[in-house]
Amino acid sequence: MEQKLRMTHQREIILAELKKNTSHPTADELYEKVKKKLPRISLATVYRNLEILSAAGMIRKLEISGRQKRFDWELTEHNHIYCVQCHRVDNIELEKKNLQPVQSTQRKGYEISGCRIEFYGLCPKCKNIEKKQGVKKMACNPTVLSDKQREVLEALANSTEPCGSKDIAGATSLEPKQISCQVTALKKKGYVASPVRCKYEITPEGKDALN
Amino acid sequence: MEQKLRMTHQREIILAELKKNTSHPTADELYEKVKKKLPRISLATVYRNLEILSAAGMIRKLEISGRQKRFDWELTEHNHIYCVQCHRVDNIELEKKNLQPVQSTQRKGYEISGCRIEFYGLCPKCKNIEKKQGVKKMACNPTVLSDKQREVLEALANSTEPCGSKDIAGATSLEPKQISCQVTALKKKGYVASPVRCKYEITPEGKDALN
DNA sequence: TTGTACATGGTAATCATTATCAGGTCAATA
DNA sequence: TATTGACCTGATAATGATTACCATGTACAA
Ligand SMILES: [Mn+2]
Ligand SMILES: [Mn+2]
Ligand SMILES: [Zn+2]
Ligand SMILES: [Zn+2]
């Protein structure tokens, strides 16, 4: 019944790459790094081995709320804090974790095997971005324009009347299916307005943002 | 810029259905129930409204590790426990939750906005089904360098171009027939690469390993 | 040498969730 | 009253992360 796992070259490289820093990388971040050493490695292999290594207790898998899983080579007990904006994850030490053992009446019949304590908030970087423009808490997008957003905004700036997504597609190098996503983001930032449903125009703020 | 949310029929039914029990349903579990009242409702509408209701603070969205998001109509502060096997989620009360406020030196510059405490284990049902499975163990060859390997590696480190076994033999005290054996072991560890057949060079990992 | 269990790269499929779209609803306004 | 425009809807396509599958490869014990 006992299975022997082999420490293959791929596995070693993945492990070594993970141990290089404390950034709690995702599988695909790790894949990008490992590819420099092993250009022919498959993303599936990275996922597979991260799973195997964590099942074998050699690394930790962090199932932090939200997006991708992240991986941690530090096996000592510690907690994490993540940024709700950029999803960065850092270690955090509790002064003293005196969580009372859960009373059996409160256990609901569960056999408790662990507890995860997870803080969230804004990392230093994102905290500054927020201060700069005083955005509401919900806003999850940085104010910086992406290249795509800038392209869309410039197209709108060059038009004298409200544009539909097809108009924008024609005036930019973007795939039609990317347009609406970009427009939505721009609307959220207040750089684009929709005078009519499915028609968009640049706002004064949007013009400012182009400079 | 203030949004007016309408309490549509769909929204009311979804909310009512959620409040019917304390099972922390997923979006699609809720969809199946709501469909009995509103057979033409779309799954997208359920997702959309759960998102809107939780953004408006009328319900809670639980981003518990693992699979789907779950929803909770109870707004009072409480924690959760989930089953790692069947992903059932129950409420759990902590006797006393005096987590020390995190020291500023430990905050890593974050602006902390909250903390999630989450227990996990096996629910009563799954506890009974549980079966022991052997843990896999990694056949972990030590990455430690033997004296011979170190000698070969140092020879390669001192060369500016890939070496053949004769070059290595000349630069070390080793018998020629031992060389290839050592080189193979080093290759396995990833400390040596073979850019051309029968020529070997040290890798970045190899250089690291020498320190 | 051979059997076999473990691994791999490449790719398709899955799953949960979001985005898009064209068309509705409704209250405020001209 | 007719129009407007923000808000909503169902249907469906698309997305992103992860996993499943498959044919091939490799290590190791017998
Ligand atoms: Mn960590
Ligand atoms: Mn609850
Ligand atoms: Zn951040
Ligand atoms: Zn269970």
Short mmCIF file of C-alpha atoms (C1' of nucleotides) and ligand atoms in Angstrom, two decimals:
data_model
loop_
_atom_site.label_atom_id
_atom_site.label_comp_id
_atom_site.label_asym_id
_atom_site.label_seq_id
_atom_site.Cartn_x
_atom_site.Cartn_y
_atom_site.Cartn_z
CA MET A 1 0.00 0.00 0.00
CA GLU A 2 2.90 2.28 0.59
CA GLN A 3 3.83 4.24 -2.44
CA LYS A 4 7.25 5.50 -3.21
CA LEU A 5 7.47 8.89 -4.75
CA ARG A 6 10.51 9.67 -6.78
CA MET A 7 12.40 12.86 -6.37
CA THR A 8 12.59 13.66 -10.05
CA HIS A 9 14.55 16.44 -11.58
CA GLN A 10 11.39 18.46 -12.24
CA ARG A 11 10.30 18.01 -8.67
CA GLU A 12 13.65 19.15 -7.35
CA ILE A 13 13.70 22.25 -9.52
CA ILE A 14 10.15 23.19 -8.54
CA LEU A 15 10.97 22.75 -4.87
CA ALA A 16 14.20 24.70 -5.19
CA GLU A 17 12.46 27.51 -7.02
CA LEU A 18 9.75 27.71 -4.36
CA LYS A 19 12.37 27.90 -1.64
CA LYS A 20 14.14 30.80 -3.27
CA ASN A 21 11.93 33.41 -1.64
CA THR A 22 8.97 33.93 0.63
CA SER A 23 6.53 35.25 -1.90
CA HIS A 24 3.96 32.43 -1.69
CA PRO A 25 3.82 32.03 -5.47
CA THR A 26 0.93 30.58 -7.43
CA ALA A 27 1.36 27.53 -9.62
CA ASP A 28 1.70 29.55 -12.77
CA GLU A 29 4.11 32.06 -11.27
CA LEU A 30 6.26 29.12 -10.33
CA TYR A 31 5.80 27.64 -13.79
CA GLU A 32 7.18 30.79 -15.38
CA LYS A 33 10.28 30.62 -13.20
CA VAL A 34 10.85 26.90 -13.59
CA LYS A 35 10.52 27.20 -17.36
CA LYS A 36 13.76 29.15 -17.41
CA LYS A 37 15.54 26.11 -16.03
CA LEU A 38 13.48 23.46 -17.76
CA PRO A 39 12.05 25.02 -20.89
CA ARG A 40 10.09 21.92 -21.86
CA ILE A 41 8.29 21.43 -18.55
CA SER A 42 4.53 21.34 -18.67
CA LEU A 43 2.24 23.46 -16.54
CA ALA A 44 0.43 20.26 -15.65
CA THR A 45 3.65 18.90 -14.20
CA VAL A 46 4.01 21.94 -12.00
CA TYR A 47 0.45 21.60 -10.70
CA ARG A 48 0.87 17.87 -10.26
CA ASN A 49 4.08 18.15 -8.30
CA LEU A 50 2.92 20.98 -6.10
CA GLU A 51 -0.03 18.81 -5.19
CA ILE A 52 2.16 15.78 -4.55
CA LEU A 53 4.71 17.71 -2.54
CA SER A 54 2.04 19.24 -0.33
CA ALA A 55 0.28 15.91 0.11
CA ALA A 56 3.61 14.49 1.21
CA GLY A 57 3.96 17.32 3.72
CA MET A 58 7.04 18.79 2.11
CA ILE A 59 5.37 22.10 1.32
CA ARG A 60 2.17 23.87 2.32
CA LYS A 61 -0.73 24.69 0.07
CA LEU A 62 -2.44 27.94 0.98
CA GLU A 63 -6.10 27.98 0.09
CA ILE A 64 -6.56 31.64 0.67
CA SER A 65 -9.87 33.20 -0.13
CA GLY A 66 -10.55 34.15 -3.62
CA ARG A 67 -8.25 33.33 -6.38
CA GLN A 68 -5.45 30.93 -7.11
CA LYS A 69 -3.93 28.65 -4.58
CA ARG A 70 -0.51 29.63 -3.35
CA PHE A 71 2.36 27.60 -2.07
CA ASP A 72 4.66 27.98 0.90
CA TRP A 73 7.86 26.12 1.70
CA GLU A 74 7.78 27.18 5.36
CA LEU A 75 6.33 24.36 7.38
CA THR A 76 6.52 26.04 10.75
CA GLU A 77 3.17 27.22 12.00
CA HIS A 78 2.42 30.74 10.98
CA ASN A 79 -0.50 32.74 9.64
CA HIS A 80 -0.97 34.90 6.62
CA ILE A 81 -2.28 38.24 5.59
CA TYR A 82 -3.33 39.07 2.09
CA CYS A 83 -4.13 42.18 0.16
CA VAL A 84 -7.71 42.36 -1.02
CA GLN A 85 -6.58 44.49 -3.92
CA CYS A 86 -3.49 42.89 -5.44
CA HIS A 87 -3.79 39.49 -3.72
CA ARG A 88 -0.26 39.59 -2.41
CA VAL A 89 0.24 37.23 0.55
CA ASP A 90 2.63 37.81 3.46
CA ASN A 91 3.43 36.00 6.64
CA ILE A 92 2.06 37.40 9.86
CA GLU A 93 2.82 36.41 13.41
CA LEU A 94 0.20 36.57 16.12
CA GLU A 95 1.44 37.89 19.44
CA LYS A 96 -0.30 35.07 21.18
CA LYS A 97 -2.97 32.93 19.69
CA ASN A 98 -5.08 32.06 22.66
CA LEU A 99 -8.04 30.79 20.78
CA GLN A 100 -9.84 28.81 23.39
CA PRO A 101 -10.28 25.16 22.50
CA VAL A 102 -13.76 24.85 21.10
CA GLN A 103 -16.22 23.45 23.60
CA SER A 104 -17.51 20.06 22.63
CA THR A 105 -21.07 21.37 22.66
CA GLN A 106 -20.04 23.82 19.99
CA ARG A 107 -18.21 21.32 17.84
CA LYS A 108 -21.38 20.21 16.10
CA GLY A 109 -20.06 16.66 16.06
CA TYR A 110 -17.07 17.62 13.93
CA GLU A 111 -13.69 16.08 14.39
CA ILE A 112 -11.66 19.25 14.16
CA SER A 113 -8.29 18.84 12.49
CA GLY A 114 -7.22 22.44 12.24
CA CYS A 115 -7.92 26.10 12.13
CA ARG A 116 -6.94 28.76 9.70
CA ILE A 117 -6.50 32.34 10.78
CA GLU A 118 -6.27 34.73 7.96
CA PHE A 119 -6.01 38.50 7.97
CA TYR A 120 -6.86 40.74 5.09
CA GLY A 121 -6.49 44.36 4.23
CA LEU A 122 -4.39 46.56 1.99
CA CYS A 123 -0.71 46.03 1.44
CA PRO A 124 1.59 49.07 1.69
CA LYS A 125 1.60 49.58 -2.05
CA CYS A 126 -2.15 49.44 -2.49
CA LYS A 127 -2.67 51.58 0.58
CA ASN A 128 -0.78 54.40 -1.12
CA ILE A 129 -2.67 54.10 -4.36
CA GLU A 130 -5.89 54.40 -2.44
CA LYS A 131 -4.74 57.47 -0.55
CA LYS A 132 -3.69 59.21 -3.72
CA GLN A 133 -7.18 59.32 -5.16
CA GLY A 134 -9.40 58.65 -2.17
CA VAL A 135 -11.44 55.85 -3.66
CA LYS A 136 -14.18 53.95 -1.93
CA LYS A 137 -13.32 50.66 -0.35
CA MET A 138 -15.04 48.48 -2.90
CA ALA A 139 -13.02 49.72 -5.82
CA CYS A 140 -10.69 46.90 -6.62
CA ASN A 141 -8.96 48.35 -9.62
CA PRO A 142 -5.87 50.47 -9.61
CA THR A 143 -6.30 53.84 -11.27
CA VAL A 144 -3.36 53.28 -13.52
CA LEU A 145 -4.38 52.80 -17.11
CA SER A 146 -3.41 49.53 -18.71
CA ASP A 147 -2.17 49.69 -22.28
CA LYS A 148 -5.46 48.30 -23.51
CA GLN A 149 -7.46 50.78 -21.49
CA ARG A 150 -5.38 53.64 -22.79
CA GLU A 151 -5.93 52.49 -26.33
CA VAL A 152 -9.69 52.35 -25.84
CA LEU A 153 -9.73 55.71 -24.13
CA GLU A 154 -7.76 57.30 -26.94
CA ALA A 155 -10.15 55.87 -29.49
CA LEU A 156 -13.05 57.41 -27.60
CA ALA A 157 -11.21 60.72 -27.29
CA ASN A 158 -10.84 60.83 -31.06
CA SER A 159 -14.51 60.30 -31.69
CA THR A 160 -16.98 63.17 -31.73
CA GLU A 161 -19.95 61.00 -30.83
CA PRO A 162 -20.65 58.04 -28.53
CA CYS A 163 -19.22 54.75 -29.78
CA GLY A 164 -20.44 51.19 -29.63
CA SER A 165 -18.04 48.36 -28.98
CA LYS A 166 -17.78 47.66 -32.69
CA ASP A 167 -16.70 51.23 -33.35
CA ILE A 168 -14.04 50.88 -30.70
CA ALA A 169 -12.90 47.57 -32.09
CA GLY A 170 -12.49 49.19 -35.48
CA ALA A 171 -10.43 52.03 -34.08
CA THR A 172 -8.12 49.85 -31.98
CA SER A 173 -6.08 46.72 -32.28
CA LEU A 174 -8.16 44.98 -29.64
CA GLU A 175 -10.27 41.88 -29.94
CA PRO A 176 -13.97 42.75 -29.79
CA LYS A 177 -14.43 40.53 -26.78
CA GLN A 178 -11.85 42.49 -24.84
CA ILE A 179 -13.50 45.82 -25.45
CA SER A 180 -16.42 45.59 -23.10
CA CYS A 181 -14.26 44.38 -20.29
CA GLN A 182 -11.96 47.37 -20.75
CA VAL A 183 -14.87 49.76 -21.10
CA THR A 184 -16.42 48.45 -17.91
CA ALA A 185 -13.19 49.00 -16.05
CA LEU A 186 -12.94 52.50 -17.46
CA LYS A 187 -16.53 53.24 -16.49
CA LYS A 188 -15.77 52.10 -12.96
CA LYS A 189 -12.89 54.56 -12.84
CA GLY A 190 -15.19 57.30 -14.10
CA TYR A 191 -13.18 57.81 -17.28
CA VAL A 192 -15.97 56.67 -19.55
CA ALA A 193 -19.68 57.37 -19.47
CA SER A 194 -22.57 55.72 -21.24
CA PRO A 195 -25.01 58.34 -22.55
CA VAL A 196 -27.04 55.62 -24.25
CA ARG A 197 -27.09 51.93 -23.50
CA CYS A 198 -24.21 50.23 -25.32
CA LYS A 199 -22.74 53.56 -26.42
CA TYR A 200 -19.75 55.07 -24.65
CA GLU A 201 -17.97 58.38 -24.53
CA ILE A 202 -14.97 59.75 -22.73
CA THR A 203 -15.51 61.91 -19.64
CA PRO A 204 -13.52 65.01 -18.67
CA GLU A 205 -11.76 62.87 -16.05
CA GLY A 206 -10.92 60.43 -18.78
CA LYS A 207 -9.35 63.18 -20.85
CA ASP A 208 -7.31 64.24 -17.84
CA ALA A 209 -6.19 60.68 -17.31
CA LEU A 210 -4.79 60.50 -20.83
CA ASN A 211 -2.15 63.11 -20.03
CA MET B 1 -23.42 58.36 -8.45
CA GLU B 2 -25.66 56.75 -5.90
CA GLN B 3 -27.18 53.49 -7.00
CA LYS B 4 -30.76 52.59 -6.38
CA LEU B 5 -31.22 48.88 -6.00
CA ARG B 6 -34.65 47.53 -6.77
CA MET B 7 -36.12 44.74 -4.76
CA THR B 8 -37.26 42.70 -7.70
CA HIS B 9 -39.31 39.58 -7.48
CA GLN B 10 -36.29 37.41 -8.27
CA ARG B 11 -34.27 39.13 -5.60
CA GLU B 12 -36.98 38.63 -3.01
CA ILE B 13 -37.34 34.94 -3.78
CA ILE B 14 -33.59 34.37 -3.65
CA LEU B 15 -33.32 36.15 -0.32
CA ALA B 16 -36.33 34.30 1.09
CA GLU B 17 -34.95 30.97 -0.03
CA LEU B 18 -31.57 31.70 1.55
CA LYS B 19 -33.21 32.60 4.84
CA LYS B 20 -35.13 29.35 4.98
CA ASN B 21 -32.32 27.45 6.67
CA THR B 22 -28.77 27.71 7.95
CA SER B 23 -27.08 25.50 5.41
CA HIS B 24 -24.85 28.12 3.80
CA PRO B 25 -25.88 27.11 0.28
CA THR B 26 -23.85 27.65 -2.87
CA ALA B 27 -25.16 29.70 -5.76
CA ASP B 28 -26.26 26.68 -7.70
CA GLU B 29 -27.88 24.96 -4.74
CA LEU B 30 -29.90 28.11 -4.30
CA TYR B 31 -30.62 28.18 -8.02
CA GLU B 32 -32.14 24.70 -7.87
CA LYS B 33 -34.45 25.77 -5.06
CA VAL B 34 -35.43 29.09 -6.57
CA LYS B 35 -36.21 27.42 -9.87
CA LYS B 36 -39.16 25.70 -8.24
CA LYS B 37 -40.69 29.11 -7.57
CA LEU B 38 -39.44 30.82 -10.71
CA PRO B 39 -38.87 28.18 -13.35
CA ARG B 40 -37.58 30.65 -15.90
CA ILE B 41 -34.93 32.27 -13.72
CA SER B 42 -31.37 32.19 -14.99
CA LEU B 43 -28.39 30.94 -13.04
CA ALA B 44 -26.68 34.18 -13.95
CA THR B 45 -29.44 36.09 -12.20
CA VAL B 46 -28.86 34.10 -9.04
CA TYR B 47 -25.13 34.78 -9.13
CA ARG B 48 -25.72 38.41 -9.96
CA ASN B 49 -28.16 38.98 -7.14
CA LEU B 50 -26.16 37.13 -4.52
CA GLU B 51 -23.27 39.38 -5.43
CA ILE B 52 -25.41 42.52 -5.28
CA LEU B 53 -27.06 41.56 -2.01
CA SER B 54 -23.75 40.85 -0.34
CA ALA B 55 -22.20 44.02 -1.70
CA ALA B 56 -25.16 45.88 -0.20
CA GLY B 57 -24.49 44.18 3.12
CA MET B 58 -27.78 42.32 3.19
CA ILE B 59 -26.16 38.88 3.18
CA ARG B 60 -22.67 37.51 3.72
CA LYS B 61 -20.51 35.83 1.14
CA LEU B 62 -18.32 33.07 2.57
CA GLU B 63 -15.11 32.56 0.67
CA ILE B 64 -14.22 29.35 2.36
CA SER B 65 -11.25 27.39 1.18
CA GLY B 66 -11.71 25.07 -1.65
CA ARG B 67 -14.68 25.04 -3.87
CA GLN B 68 -17.70 27.21 -4.46
CA LYS B 69 -18.53 30.32 -2.58
CA ARG B 70 -21.33 29.99 -0.05
CA PHE B 71 -23.85 32.45 1.25
CA ASP B 72 -25.11 33.25 4.71
CA TRP B 73 -28.08 35.36 5.75
CA GLU B 74 -26.79 35.71 9.33
CA LEU B 75 -25.03 39.01 9.65
CA THR B 76 -24.03 38.67 13.30
CA GLU B 77 -20.36 37.91 13.78
CA HIS B 78 -19.70 34.21 13.88
CA ASN B 79 -17.17 31.76 12.52
CA HIS B 80 -17.46 28.64 10.46
CA ILE B 81 -16.28 25.08 10.33
CA TYR B 82 -16.25 23.03 7.19
CA CYS B 83 -15.79 19.42 6.29
CA VAL B 84 -12.70 18.77 4.20
CA GLN B 85 -14.43 15.79 2.66
CA CYS B 86 -17.97 16.82 1.74
CA HIS B 87 -17.50 20.60 2.03
CA ARG B 88 -20.44 21.04 4.33
CA VAL B 89 -20.26 24.32 6.29
CA ASP B 90 -21.61 24.90 9.79
CA ASN B 91 -21.54 27.75 12.23
CA ILE B 92 -19.17 27.55 15.16
CA GLU B 93 -18.90 29.78 18.20
CA LEU B 94 -15.58 30.50 19.83
CA GLU B 95 -15.67 30.50 23.59
CA LYS B 96 -13.63 33.64 23.66
CA LYS B 97 -12.02 35.18 20.65
CA ASN B 98 -9.40 37.43 22.10
CA LEU B 99 -6.90 37.37 19.31
CA GLN B 100 -4.29 39.82 20.38
CA PRO B 101 -4.22 42.87 18.16
CA VAL B 102 -1.35 42.38 15.80
CA GLN B 103 1.71 44.36 16.81
CA SER B 104 2.54 47.08 14.35
CA THR B 105 5.96 45.57 13.77
CA GLN B 106 4.25 42.42 12.59
CA ARG B 107 1.75 44.14 10.34
CA LYS B 108 4.22 44.34 7.47
CA GLY B 109 2.83 47.75 6.60
CA TYR B 110 -0.62 46.38 5.91
CA GLU B 111 -3.77 48.25 6.77
CA ILE B 112 -5.70 45.37 8.28
CA SER B 113 -9.41 45.45 7.65
CA GLY B 114 -10.43 42.08 8.99
CA CYS B 115 -9.67 38.56 10.02
CA ARG B 116 -11.21 35.27 9.13
CA ILE B 117 -11.12 32.34 11.52
CA GLU B 118 -12.04 29.07 9.96
CA PHE B 119 -12.01 25.58 11.38
CA TYR B 120 -11.87 22.43 9.35
CA GLY B 121 -12.14 18.73 9.94
CA LEU B 122 -14.59 15.93 9.33
CA CYS B 123 -18.32 16.32 9.79
CA PRO B 124 -20.13 13.59 11.75
CA LYS B 125 -21.19 11.81 8.60
CA CYS B 126 -17.78 11.76 6.96
CA LYS B 127 -16.09 10.84 10.22
CA ASN B 128 -17.82 7.48 10.01
CA ILE B 129 -16.95 6.83 6.41
CA GLU B 130 -13.32 7.75 6.96
CA LYS B 131 -10.76 5.20 5.92
CA LYS B 132 -7.07 5.27 6.58
CA GLN B 133 -4.91 5.77 3.57
CA GLY B 134 -1.18 5.43 3.60
CA VAL B 135 0.74 8.63 3.25
CA LYS B 136 3.13 8.67 0.38
CA LYS B 137 6.72 9.29 1.19
CA MET B 138 9.17 10.96 -1.05
CA ALA B 139 12.25 9.01 -2.02
CA CYS B 140 14.39 11.96 -1.21
CA ASN B 141 17.99 11.46 -2.22
CA PRO B 142 20.06 13.82 -0.20
CA THR B 143 21.21 16.84 -2.12
CA VAL B 144 24.39 16.80 -0.14
CA LEU B 145 27.50 16.61 -2.28
CA SER B 146 29.93 13.78 -1.81
CA ASP B 147 33.62 14.69 -1.81
CA LYS B 148 34.07 13.31 -5.30
CA GLN B 149 31.04 15.14 -6.58
CA ARG B 150 32.27 18.37 -5.08
CA GLU B 151 35.65 17.91 -6.72
CA VAL B 152 34.06 17.39 -10.13
CA LEU B 153 31.72 20.30 -9.64
CA GLU B 154 34.57 22.59 -8.68
CA ALA B 155 36.48 21.54 -11.74
CA LEU B 156 33.49 22.42 -13.90
CA ALA B 157 33.03 25.72 -12.07
CA ASN B 158 36.60 26.66 -12.92
CA SER B 159 36.14 26.02 -16.60
CA THR B 160 34.74 28.64 -18.92
CA GLU B 161 33.48 26.12 -21.45
CA PRO B 162 31.81 22.68 -21.38
CA CYS B 163 34.22 19.87 -20.44
CA GLY B 164 34.55 16.30 -21.58
CA SER B 165 35.40 13.56 -19.10
CA LYS B 166 39.06 13.76 -19.99
CA ASP B 167 39.14 17.45 -19.15
CA ILE B 168 37.57 16.66 -15.81
CA ALA B 169 39.96 13.80 -15.18
CA GLY B 170 42.86 16.16 -15.84
CA ALA B 171 41.57 18.74 -13.42
CA THR B 172 40.83 16.31 -10.61
CA SER B 173 42.41 13.45 -8.77
CA LEU B 174 39.74 11.05 -9.96
CA GLU B 175 40.08 7.94 -12.09
CA PRO B 176 38.59 8.50 -15.57
CA LYS B 177 36.12 5.67 -15.10
CA GLN B 178 34.72 7.28 -11.97
CA ILE B 179 34.01 10.52 -13.71
CA SER B 180 30.94 9.58 -15.67
CA CYS B 181 29.36 8.04 -12.60
CA GLN B 182 29.81 11.26 -10.65
CA VAL B 183 28.66 13.39 -13.54
CA THR B 184 25.49 11.34 -13.84
CA ALA B 185 24.72 11.80 -10.17
CA LEU B 186 25.34 15.53 -10.47
CA LYS B 187 23.14 15.74 -13.53
CA LYS B 188 20.40 14.03 -11.56
CA LYS B 189 20.62 16.67 -8.90
CA GLY B 190 20.54 19.34 -11.57
CA TYR B 191 23.97 20.66 -10.71
CA VAL B 192 25.38 19.75 -14.08
CA ALA B 193 23.95 20.08 -17.57
CA SER B 194 25.02 18.64 -20.87
CA PRO B 195 24.79 21.26 -23.60
CA VAL B 196 26.41 18.92 -26.11
CA ARG B 197 26.75 15.19 -26.03
CA CYS B 198 29.63 14.14 -23.78
CA LYS B 199 30.31 17.72 -22.71
CA TYR B 200 29.25 18.97 -19.30
CA GLU B 201 28.92 22.29 -17.59
CA ILE B 202 27.89 23.52 -14.18
CA THR B 203 24.40 24.92 -13.70
CA PRO B 204 23.40 27.90 -11.54
CA GLU B 205 22.11 25.39 -8.96
CA GLY B 206 25.46 23.71 -9.05
CA LYS B 207 27.14 27.00 -8.29
CA ASP B 208 24.72 27.56 -5.42
CA ALA B 209 25.42 24.07 -4.13
CA LEU B 210 29.12 24.77 -3.93
CA ASN B 211 28.63 27.40 -1.25
"C1'" DT C 1 16.00 -8.46 -19.24
"C1'" DT C 2 11.63 -7.55 -18.13
"C1'" DG C 3 7.61 -6.09 -15.54
"C1'" DT C 4 5.43 -2.50 -13.53
"C1'" DA C 5 4.51 1.43 -10.99
"C1'" DC C 6 5.53 6.07 -11.04
"C1'" DA C 7 6.27 10.50 -14.12
"C1'" DT C 8 6.14 13.30 -17.94
"C1'" DG C 9 4.54 16.78 -21.74
"C1'" DG C 10 0.75 18.03 -24.38
"C1'" DT C 11 -3.85 18.84 -24.62
"C1'" DA C 12 -8.81 18.40 -23.75
"C1'" DA C 13 -12.21 18.78 -20.41
"C1'" DT C 14 -14.24 20.50 -16.22
"C1'" DC C 15 -16.03 23.68 -12.99
"C1'" DA C 16 -17.39 27.94 -11.02
"C1'" DT C 17 -17.96 32.29 -12.15
"C1'" DT C 18 -18.36 36.53 -15.18
"C1'" DA C 19 -19.20 38.99 -19.28
"C1'" DT C 20 -22.00 40.07 -23.00
"C1'" DC C 21 -26.11 41.03 -25.28
"C1'" DA C 22 -30.57 42.42 -26.72
"C1'" DG C 23 -34.37 43.28 -24.88
"C1'" DG C 24 -37.57 44.44 -20.40
"C1'" DT C 25 -39.26 47.36 -16.30
"C1'" DC C 26 -40.17 51.37 -13.96
"C1'" DA C 27 -40.13 55.86 -11.89
"C1'" DA C 28 -38.81 60.55 -12.87
"C1'" DT C 29 -39.12 64.10 -16.12
"C1'" DA C 30 -40.20 67.06 -20.24
"C1'" DT D 1 -48.38 61.38 -22.23
"C1'" DA D 2 -44.18 60.18 -24.21
"C1'" DT D 3 -39.55 59.86 -23.36
"C1'" DT D 4 -35.61 58.88 -20.99
"C1'" DG D 5 -32.18 56.35 -18.67
"C1'" DA D 6 -30.77 53.66 -14.87
"C1'" DC D 7 -31.60 49.32 -13.40
"C1'" DC D 8 -32.75 44.24 -14.52
"C1'" DT D 9 -33.49 40.06 -16.86
"C1'" DG D 10 -32.69 35.27 -19.34
"C1'" DA D 11 -29.81 33.07 -22.46
"C1'" DT D 12 -25.50 32.12 -23.69
"C1'" DA D 13 -20.51 32.72 -24.57
"C1'" DA D 14 -16.27 33.35 -22.52
"C1'" DT D 15 -12.92 33.14 -18.88
"C1'" DG D 16 -9.47 31.35 -15.70
"C1'" DA D 17 -7.84 27.92 -12.68
"C1'" DT D 18 -7.41 23.38 -12.19
"C1'" DT D 19 -7.76 18.56 -13.32
"C1'" DA D 20 -8.25 14.52 -16.38
"C1'" DC D 21 -6.62 12.00 -19.94
"C1'" DC D 22 -3.32 9.79 -22.91
"C1'" DA D 23 0.64 8.02 -25.07
"C1'" DT D 24 5.24 7.83 -24.03
"C1'" DG D 25 9.22 7.68 -20.90
"C1'" DT D 26 12.02 6.19 -16.89
"C1'" DA D 27 13.66 3.95 -12.54
"C1'" DC D 28 14.03 0.03 -10.03
"C1'" DA D 29 13.16 -4.60 -8.21
"C1'" DA D 30 12.80 -9.33 -9.58
MN MN E 1 4.05 31.72 4.72
MN MN E 2 -23.05 31.11 9.23
ZN ZN E 3 -1.85 45.13 -2.54
ZN ZN E 4 -18.50 15.74 5.63
#
